[in-house]
Coordinates of C-alpha atoms and ligand atoms in Angstrom, one line a residue:
M35 CA 18.7 -24.9 11.5
A36 CA 16.8 -21.5 10.3
N37 CA 16.2 -21.1 6.4
L38 CA 18.9 -18.1 5.2
E39 CA 17.5 -17.8 1.8
P40 CA 16.5 -14.1 0.9
N41 CA 12.4 -13.6 0.7
D42 CA 11.5 -10.3 -1.2
E43 CA 7.7 -11.6 -0.6
L44 CA 8.4 -11.8 3.6
F45 CA 10.3 -8.0 2.4
D46 CA 7.2 -6.9 0.9
K47 CA 4.5 -8.1 3.2
I48 CA 6.9 -5.9 6.6
V49 CA 6.5 -3.2 4.4
N50 CA 3.3 -2.9 4.3
L51 CA 2.6 -3.8 7.6
C52 CA 4.1 -1.5 8.6
K53 CA 2.6 1.2 6.3
R54 CA -0.4 0.0 7.1
R55 CA -0.1 -0.4 10.9
G56 CA 1.7 2.9 10.9
F57 CA 4.7 1.5 12.3
V58 CA 6.6 3.5 9.2
Y59 CA 5.5 5.4 6.6
P60 CA 6.8 6.7 3.2
G61 CA 8.2 10.6 3.9
S62 CA 6.1 13.7 3.0
D63 CA 3.5 10.9 2.0
I64 CA 0.9 13.5 1.1
Y65 CA 3.1 15.0 -1.7
G66 CA 4.2 12.3 -3.4
G67 CA 7.1 11.3 -1.4
L68 CA 10.5 12.0 -0.8
A69 CA 12.7 9.2 -2.1
N70 CA 14.7 7.1 0.9
C71 CA 13.2 9.3 3.2
W72 CA 11.4 7.7 6.4
D73 CA 8.7 8.7 9.0
Y74 CA 7.9 6.3 12.3
G75 CA 4.0 6.2 12.9
P76 CA 2.7 6.0 16.5
L77 CA 3.7 2.3 16.7
G78 CA 7.2 3.2 14.9
A79 CA 8.2 5.9 16.9
Q80 CA 7.1 3.4 20.4
L81 CA 9.4 0.9 19.0
K82 CA 12.2 3.0 18.0
K83 CA 11.9 5.3 21.6
N84 CA 11.9 1.5 23.0
V85 CA 15.0 0.2 21.4
K86 CA 16.3 3.2 22.4
D87 CA 15.6 3.4 25.8
M88 CA 16.7 -0.2 26.3
W89 CA 19.8 0.5 24.8
W90 CA 20.4 3.7 27.6
R91 CA 19.5 1.9 30.2
T92 CA 21.6 -1.7 30.1
M93 CA 24.2 0.4 28.4
I94 CA 24.5 3.0 30.6
Q95 CA 22.0 3.2 33.3
E96 CA 23.4 0.2 34.9
R97 CA 26.8 0.5 34.2
E98 CA 29.0 2.4 36.3
D99 CA 31.5 3.0 33.8
M100 CA 29.0 4.1 31.7
V101 CA 27.8 8.6 31.1
G102 CA 25.6 9.7 29.0
L103 CA 26.1 12.7 26.9
D104 CA 23.5 14.8 24.1
A105 CA 26.0 16.4 21.9
A106 CA 24.6 19.4 19.5
I107 CA 24.5 18.2 15.9
F108 CA 26.6 21.5 14.0
M109 CA 30.0 21.2 15.6
H110 CA 33.1 23.5 14.2
P111 CA 34.0 22.4 10.6
R112 CA 37.8 21.4 12.2
T113 CA 35.9 18.3 14.2
W114 CA 35.8 17.2 10.5
E115 CA 39.0 17.7 10.1
A116 CA 40.9 16.4 12.3
S117 CA 38.5 13.5 12.1
G118 CA 39.4 12.6 8.2
H119 CA 35.8 13.5 7.5
V120 CA 36.6 16.4 4.9
G121 CA 39.7 14.3 3.6
H122 CA 38.8 10.8 3.2
F123 CA 34.8 10.4 3.9
S124 CA 33.8 9.6 0.5
D125 CA 32.3 6.9 -1.9
P126 CA 33.5 6.3 -5.7
L127 CA 31.5 7.6 -7.6
V128 CA 30.5 7.1 -11.6
D129 CA 27.7 8.2 -13.9
C130 CA 25.9 6.7 -16.8
K131 CA 26.3 8.6 -19.7
K132 CA 23.3 6.4 -21.2
C133 CA 21.1 5.9 -18.7
K134 CA 22.2 9.6 -16.7
Q135 CA 22.0 7.4 -13.4
R136 CA 24.5 7.6 -10.3
F137 CA 26.3 4.9 -9.2
R138 CA 28.9 3.5 -6.2
A139 CA 31.1 2.4 -8.2
D140 CA 31.9 -0.7 -6.0
E141 CA 28.5 -2.0 -6.0
L142 CA 28.5 -2.5 -10.0
T143 CA 30.2 -5.7 -11.4
P144 CA 31.1 -5.9 -15.6
D145 CA 28.1 -6.7 -16.2
S146 CA 25.6 -4.9 -14.8
E147 CA 22.6 -4.1 -17.3
C148 CA 21.5 -0.7 -18.1
P149 CA 18.1 0.2 -17.9
A150 CA 18.6 2.1 -21.5
G151 CA 19.9 -0.9 -22.8
G152 CA 23.0 -3.2 -22.8
T153 CA 25.7 -1.9 -20.3
H154 CA 26.5 1.2 -19.0
D155 CA 28.6 3.9 -20.1
L156 CA 30.6 5.0 -17.4
T157 CA 32.7 8.5 -16.7
E158 CA 35.5 8.0 -14.5
V159 CA 35.4 7.2 -11.0
R160 CA 35.3 10.3 -8.5
Q161 CA 35.8 10.7 -5.0
F162 CA 31.8 11.8 -3.1
N163 CA 32.4 13.4 0.2
L164 CA 28.8 12.4 1.8
M165 CA 28.9 14.7 4.2
F166 CA 26.2 17.2 4.1
E167 CA 26.8 20.8 3.8
T168 CA 24.8 23.7 5.1
Q169 CA 25.7 27.6 5.8
M170 CA 25.4 29.0 9.7
G171 CA 24.0 32.2 10.3
V172 CA 22.6 35.5 7.6
V173 CA 26.1 35.5 5.6
Q174 CA 26.6 33.0 3.1
N175 CA 30.4 32.5 2.8
E176 CA 33.6 29.8 3.5
T177 CA 33.7 30.5 7.0
S178 CA 30.3 30.0 7.7
R179 CA 30.5 26.4 6.0
V180 CA 29.0 23.6 8.4
Y181 CA 27.9 20.3 8.5
L182 CA 25.6 17.9 9.6
R183 CA 27.6 15.5 11.3
P184 CA 27.6 11.7 9.8
E185 CA 28.1 10.3 12.9
T186 CA 27.7 10.9 17.1
A187 CA 30.6 9.5 17.8
Q188 CA 32.9 13.1 17.4
G189 CA 30.5 15.3 19.3
I190 CA 32.2 12.5 22.4
F191 CA 35.8 13.0 21.6
V192 CA 35.8 16.7 22.0
N193 CA 33.5 16.6 25.1
F194 CA 36.5 13.5 26.3
A195 CA 38.2 16.4 28.6
N196 CA 34.6 18.1 29.7
V197 CA 33.5 15.1 30.8
Q198 CA 36.5 13.5 32.4
T199 CA 36.9 16.3 34.5
T200 CA 33.4 17.1 35.1
T201 CA 32.6 13.3 36.3
R202 CA 36.3 13.0 37.9
R203 CA 35.9 9.2 36.5
K204 CA 39.2 7.2 36.1
L205 CA 39.7 4.9 33.3
P206 CA 38.4 2.7 32.3
F207 CA 35.1 4.5 31.6
G208 CA 32.7 5.1 28.5
I209 CA 30.4 7.9 27.3
G210 CA 27.4 6.8 25.1
Q211 CA 24.8 8.5 23.2
I212 CA 22.7 8.3 20.7
G213 CA 21.1 10.8 17.9
K214 CA 20.5 12.0 14.6
S215 CA 23.5 11.5 11.8
F216 CA 23.7 12.4 8.4
R217 CA 25.2 11.4 5.4
N218 CA 24.6 11.9 1.5
E219 CA 24.6 8.6 0.7
I220 CA 24.9 7.8 -3.2
T221 CA 22.5 4.6 -2.8
P222 CA 20.0 4.9 0.0
R223 CA 17.6 1.6 -0.5
R224 CA 16.2 -1.2 1.3
F225 CA 14.0 0.6 3.2
T226 CA 15.6 2.3 6.8
F227 CA 18.8 0.0 6.1
R228 CA 20.3 2.7 4.1
T229 CA 19.1 5.9 4.2
R230 CA 20.4 9.8 4.7
E231 CA 19.3 10.8 8.2
F232 CA 19.1 8.3 10.7
E233 CA 20.1 7.4 14.4
Q234 CA 23.3 5.9 15.8
M235 CA 23.6 4.6 19.3
E236 CA 27.4 5.5 20.3
I237 CA 30.0 4.3 23.3
E238 CA 33.4 5.5 23.2
Y239 CA 34.6 3.4 26.0
F240 CA 38.1 4.7 26.9
V241 CA 41.0 2.3 28.2
R242 CA 44.5 2.1 28.9
P243 CA 46.2 0.6 25.8
E244 CA 47.5 -2.2 27.9
D245 CA 44.0 -2.7 28.6
S246 CA 42.6 -2.5 25.0
D247 CA 42.5 -5.9 23.7
R248 CA 40.8 -7.2 26.6
A249 CA 37.7 -4.5 27.1
Y250 CA 37.5 -5.3 22.5
K251 CA 36.7 -8.4 23.2
E252 CA 34.1 -7.6 26.0
W253 CA 32.4 -5.3 24.1
V254 CA 32.0 -7.3 21.5
K255 CA 30.4 -10.0 23.5
T256 CA 28.6 -7.1 25.7
R257 CA 27.0 -6.3 22.6
H258 CA 26.3 -9.4 20.7
N259 CA 24.3 -10.5 24.1
W260 CA 22.6 -7.2 23.9
Y261 CA 21.0 -8.6 20.6
L262 CA 20.2 -12.1 21.6
D263 CA 19.0 -11.3 25.3
L264 CA 16.3 -8.6 23.5
G265 CA 15.0 -11.7 21.0
L266 CA 17.0 -11.9 17.7
N267 CA 17.5 -15.2 16.5
P268 CA 21.2 -16.2 17.0
E269 CA 20.7 -18.0 13.5
K270 CA 20.3 -14.9 12.2
L271 CA 23.1 -12.9 13.9
R272 CA 27.0 -13.1 13.5
L273 CA 30.1 -11.5 14.4
R274 CA 32.2 -10.7 11.7
E275 CA 36.0 -9.8 12.3
H276 CA 37.7 -7.2 9.5
E277 CA 40.5 -8.6 7.7
K278 CA 43.8 -6.8 8.6
D279 CA 43.7 -4.9 5.0
E280 CA 40.0 -4.4 5.9
L281 CA 40.7 -2.2 9.1
A282 CA 40.9 1.9 8.8
H283 CA 45.1 2.2 9.3
Y284 CA 44.5 3.3 13.0
A285 CA 42.8 0.4 14.1
K286 CA 43.2 -2.6 16.1
G287 CA 40.2 -4.5 15.4
C288 CA 36.8 -4.2 14.0
T289 CA 34.4 -7.0 14.5
D290 CA 31.2 -6.1 12.3
M291 CA 27.7 -7.7 13.8
E292 CA 25.7 -8.7 11.0
Y293 CA 22.2 -9.9 11.2
F294 CA 20.3 -11.8 8.1
F295 CA 17.6 -9.8 6.6
P296 CA 15.5 -10.6 3.7
W297 CA 17.7 -9.4 1.1
G298 CA 20.7 -11.1 2.9
W299 CA 23.1 -10.2 5.6
G300 CA 23.3 -6.7 7.0
E301 CA 25.4 -4.8 9.0
L302 CA 23.4 -3.4 12.5
E303 CA 26.7 -2.6 14.8
G304 CA 30.5 -2.7 14.3
V305 CA 33.2 -2.1 17.2
A306 CA 36.2 -1.4 16.2
N307 CA 39.4 -0.9 18.7
R308 CA 40.1 2.9 17.2
T309 CA 43.3 2.9 19.4
N310 CA 44.2 6.7 20.1
Y311 CA 43.8 8.2 16.7
D312 CA 40.7 10.4 17.8
L313 CA 41.8 11.7 20.5
S314 CA 45.3 12.7 19.3
R315 CA 44.3 13.9 15.9
H316 CA 42.0 16.4 18.1
A317 CA 44.2 17.4 20.3
E318 CA 46.7 18.2 17.9
Y319 CA 43.8 20.4 15.8
S320 CA 42.7 22.2 18.5
G321 CA 46.2 22.4 20.5
K322 CA 44.3 21.3 24.0
N323 CA 46.1 18.4 25.9
L324 CA 43.5 15.4 25.9
S325 CA 45.8 12.9 27.6
Y326 CA 44.6 11.7 31.0
F327 CA 46.4 12.0 34.5
D328 CA 46.7 8.4 35.8
P329 CA 46.9 9.4 39.7
D330 CA 47.6 5.8 40.8
T331 CA 50.7 5.8 38.1
E332 CA 51.4 9.4 38.0
E333 CA 51.7 9.2 34.3
H334 CA 50.0 10.9 31.6
V335 CA 48.4 8.5 29.0
V336 CA 46.2 9.2 25.7
P337 CA 43.3 7.3 26.2
Y338 CA 42.4 4.3 23.7
V339 CA 39.0 3.9 22.5
I340 CA 36.6 0.7 21.9
E341 CA 34.0 2.0 19.8
P342 CA 30.5 0.3 19.9
S343 CA 28.5 2.4 17.0
G344 CA 24.9 0.7 16.3
G345 CA 22.3 1.9 14.0
V346 CA 19.2 2.7 15.6
D347 CA 17.0 2.8 12.5
R348 CA 18.8 -1.2 11.7
A349 CA 18.3 -2.5 15.2
T350 CA 14.4 -1.7 15.1
F351 CA 13.7 -3.2 11.6
A352 CA 16.2 -5.8 12.3
F353 CA 13.7 -6.7 15.6
L354 CA 10.8 -6.3 13.7
V355 CA 12.1 -8.5 10.8
D356 CA 12.6 -10.9 14.1
A357 CA 9.1 -10.8 15.3
Y358 CA 7.3 -11.9 12.3
C359 CA 5.7 -15.1 12.3
E360 CA 2.9 -16.6 10.1
D361 CA 0.8 -19.2 12.2
T362 CA -1.3 -21.2 11.1
A363 CA -4.2 -23.0 13.2
I364 CA -7.8 -24.4 12.9
S365 CA -10.3 -21.9 13.5
A366 CA -13.3 -22.8 15.6
K367 CA -15.3 -23.5 12.9
G368 CA -13.0 -26.2 11.7
K369 CA -10.9 -23.9 9.2
E370 CA -7.4 -23.1 8.4
E371 CA -6.7 -19.6 8.8
T372 CA -3.2 -18.0 9.0
R373 CA -2.1 -15.6 12.0
V374 CA 0.3 -13.0 11.2
V375 CA 1.8 -12.2 14.9
L376 CA 5.2 -9.9 16.0
R377 CA 6.8 -11.8 18.7
L378 CA 8.8 -8.6 20.1
D379 CA 10.2 -8.9 23.3
P380 CA 7.3 -7.3 25.3
R381 CA 10.3 -4.3 26.6
L382 CA 9.7 -3.5 22.9
A383 CA 6.5 -3.9 22.2
P384 CA 4.8 -0.4 21.0
I385 CA 1.9 -1.5 22.8
Q386 CA 1.9 -3.6 26.3
V387 CA -1.1 -4.5 26.9
A388 CA -4.7 -3.6 25.2
V389 CA -7.8 -3.2 27.0
L390 CA -11.0 -4.4 25.5
P391 CA -14.5 -4.7 27.0
L392 CA -16.1 -7.8 25.2
L393 CA -18.8 -5.5 23.9
K394 CA -18.9 -2.0 22.3
N395 CA -23.0 -1.6 22.8
K396 CA -22.8 -2.4 26.6
P397 CA -21.8 0.7 28.8
E398 CA -21.4 -1.0 31.8
L399 CA -18.5 -3.0 30.5
V400 CA -16.8 -0.2 28.4
A401 CA -17.0 1.9 31.7
K402 CA -15.4 -0.4 33.8
A403 CA -12.8 -1.4 30.5
K404 CA -12.0 2.4 30.1
E405 CA -11.3 3.0 34.6
L406 CA -8.9 0.1 33.7
E407 CA -6.9 1.6 30.9
R408 CA -6.4 4.6 33.0
T409 CA -5.2 3.3 35.5
L410 CA -3.0 1.0 33.6
R411 CA -1.7 3.5 31.7
R412 CA 0.3 5.1 34.5
H413 CA 2.8 2.1 34.4
Y414 CA 2.2 0.6 30.4
L415 CA 1.8 1.2 27.1
V416 CA -1.5 0.6 26.9
D417 CA -4.0 1.1 24.1
F418 CA -8.2 0.9 24.6
D419 CA -10.3 -1.4 21.6
E420 CA -13.5 -1.5 21.2
R421 CA -14.5 -2.0 17.5
G422 CA -15.1 -5.4 16.3
Q423 CA -15.1 -9.3 17.3
I424 CA -13.3 -9.7 20.4
G425 CA -11.3 -12.7 18.3
K426 CA -10.3 -9.9 15.4
R427 CA -9.7 -7.2 17.8
Y428 CA -7.0 -10.5 19.2
R429 CA -5.4 -10.3 15.9
R430 CA -5.0 -7.3 15.4
Y431 CA -3.2 -6.9 17.9
D432 CA -1.5 -10.2 17.5
E433 CA 0.0 -8.0 14.3
I434 CA 1.2 -5.5 15.8
G435 CA 3.2 -7.7 19.0
T436 CA 0.9 -6.9 22.0
P437 CA 2.2 -9.3 24.7
I438 CA -1.6 -9.4 26.6
C439 CA -4.9 -8.4 25.6
L440 CA -7.3 -8.0 29.0
T441 CA -11.0 -8.9 28.3
V442 CA -14.3 -7.0 30.2
D443 CA -16.9 -9.2 30.7
F444 CA -20.0 -9.8 31.7
E445 CA -18.1 -11.4 34.4
T446 CA -15.8 -9.0 35.8
I447 CA -18.6 -6.2 36.6
E448 CA -21.6 -9.3 38.4
D449 CA -21.3 -8.3 42.0
G450 CA -22.2 -11.9 43.3
N451 CA -20.3 -13.9 40.5
E452 CA -17.5 -15.9 41.5
L453 CA -15.2 -14.7 38.8
F454 CA -16.4 -11.1 39.7
G455 CA -13.2 -8.4 40.1
T456 CA -11.3 -10.2 37.6
V457 CA -10.6 -9.8 33.8
T458 CA -9.5 -12.6 31.3
V459 CA -5.7 -12.4 30.4
R460 CA -5.0 -13.7 27.1
D461 CA -1.2 -14.3 25.9
R462 CA -0.2 -13.3 22.1
D463 CA 2.3 -16.4 21.9
T464 CA 0.3 -19.1 23.3
M465 CA -3.3 -17.6 22.5
E466 CA -3.7 -19.1 26.1
Q467 CA -6.5 -17.3 28.4
E468 CA -7.1 -17.0 32.0
R469 CA -8.6 -15.2 34.6
V470 CA -6.3 -12.4 36.9
A471 CA -8.2 -10.6 39.4
I472 CA -7.4 -6.8 38.4
D473 CA -6.3 -6.7 42.2
D474 CA -3.1 -8.9 41.2
L475 CA -2.8 -7.7 38.1
R476 CA 0.2 -5.6 38.3
I477 CA 2.2 -7.8 39.8
Y478 CA 0.9 -10.4 37.1
L479 CA 2.0 -7.5 34.2
D480 CA 5.4 -6.6 36.1
E481 CA 6.3 -10.3 35.5
K482 CA 4.9 -10.9 31.9
L483 CA 6.1 -8.2 30.6
K484 CA 9.6 -8.4 31.6
I485 CA 9.4 -5.2 34.1
E486 CA 11.9 -5.3 36.9
Ligands
GAP793 N1 31.6 5.8 14.6 C1 31.9 4.8 13.8 C2 31.0 4.7 13.2 O1 29.8 5.9 12.1 P1 29.7 3.3 11.0 O2 30.4 2.1 11.1 O3 29.4 4.5 9.5 O4 30.3 4.1 12.2 C3 27.8 2.8 12.4 O5 28.2 3.7 11.5 C4 26.3 2.6 11.9 O6 25.4 3.4 12.0 C5 26.0 1.1 11.4 O7 26.7 0.0 11.9 C6 24.8 1.3 11.0 O8 24.1 0.7 12.0 C7 24.4 2.4 11.0 N2 24.2 3.6 9.9 C8 25.4 4.2 9.2 N3 25.4 4.2 8.1 C9 23.8 4.2 7.8 C10 22.7 4.4 7.3 N4 23.0 5.3 5.4 N5 21.4 4.4 6.9 C11 21.4 4.1 8.4 N6 22.0 3.3 9.4 C12 23.6 3.7 9.1

């Protein structure tokens, strides 16, 4: 059984690694940061892109019943009236008159301590709408008000008829998209877990009403398996089905996928059966017919929708946390050493292959390694490093999750040597080394890196 105790020390170590190695930096760092905003550095940007690419590939490209979309962040303000966000997308807010801080009322307990001493002196609860507002165009008035979308889903609903007619899809079919969403969260926190600007990967899967229960169950399974296939520890991933009184009035079912983060369980994704609520509301508010004509039964139906809605930043962080290991090993000198290794699935690793000349001061080794690097860059995520002892370089790549290191040494370039034309291949997880001919590297690496 995994040890499922919250672990602050582990959390600090991972946040520290993120900054030190260029996964995630505090946003606007040179200005002292902007509260709860984070910038993905070179490794983090690639890791996040790999997560999105895997989602797009497996959920859209490889499925004949799915298509993709990239809708605008700004949408007609009526969208948010129809969706219910203008009226109901709010959290209960209270202010403390003593410490002047704001809280989500549902996160305070009667014995929550006030930093100004004693317990809080709270105002009445008021509803705080989480949508960010801005003005579109040069004239600022009521009609120029627009919102930064709080979810990508509505971009899919308003395009349902466009997509269905242009692609001539029959039910069931789904539309997926990945993009930024914005919520003025009252208490953003826990690194990239809850922020005001984040990315979502959302699917709206349209079905005939009588098929919705089956499709809902299938999507829960599909999305659960997606996280497992990419390596999340099954003991740290659980499904939580919502109780009837937790469901929105229009929803028929909802299951959250939760991961055990260093502070405890947190939601990664929700899969909901939203019935025909969204399409019906948009039909009502836009005056457009959003029903689907079924050529087989010759009837018009407003499709039900199953919505698997995940957070890119949360998934990325979960993969990072899950991959983090500290191994202890006995060094060649007999000393006990700790090795930090990110056991990321090779399809997610931000650098898949590191090419290393054994020695920096031997131009012939560096030149051959550079040549190899250039060739491999066309096919894999490759890095080159000539600095420091080879053992230390291996450790640096372990720490960022690089599955394979290739070392170019004298045998590689010495004509007549029986190892001529081969490199040392070192495996991140087992630390085992073997010689592989450069000519065979593509086949070898494709297999090791799970490239199909
Ligand atoms: N369209 C449905 C919808 O947006 P949600 O549960 O509000 O549902 C879906 O959001 C996912 O988006 C969550 O499971 C989470 O992964 C991510 N998410 C939501 N709010 C977030 C925030 N403030 N910061 C980071 N990710 C967030």
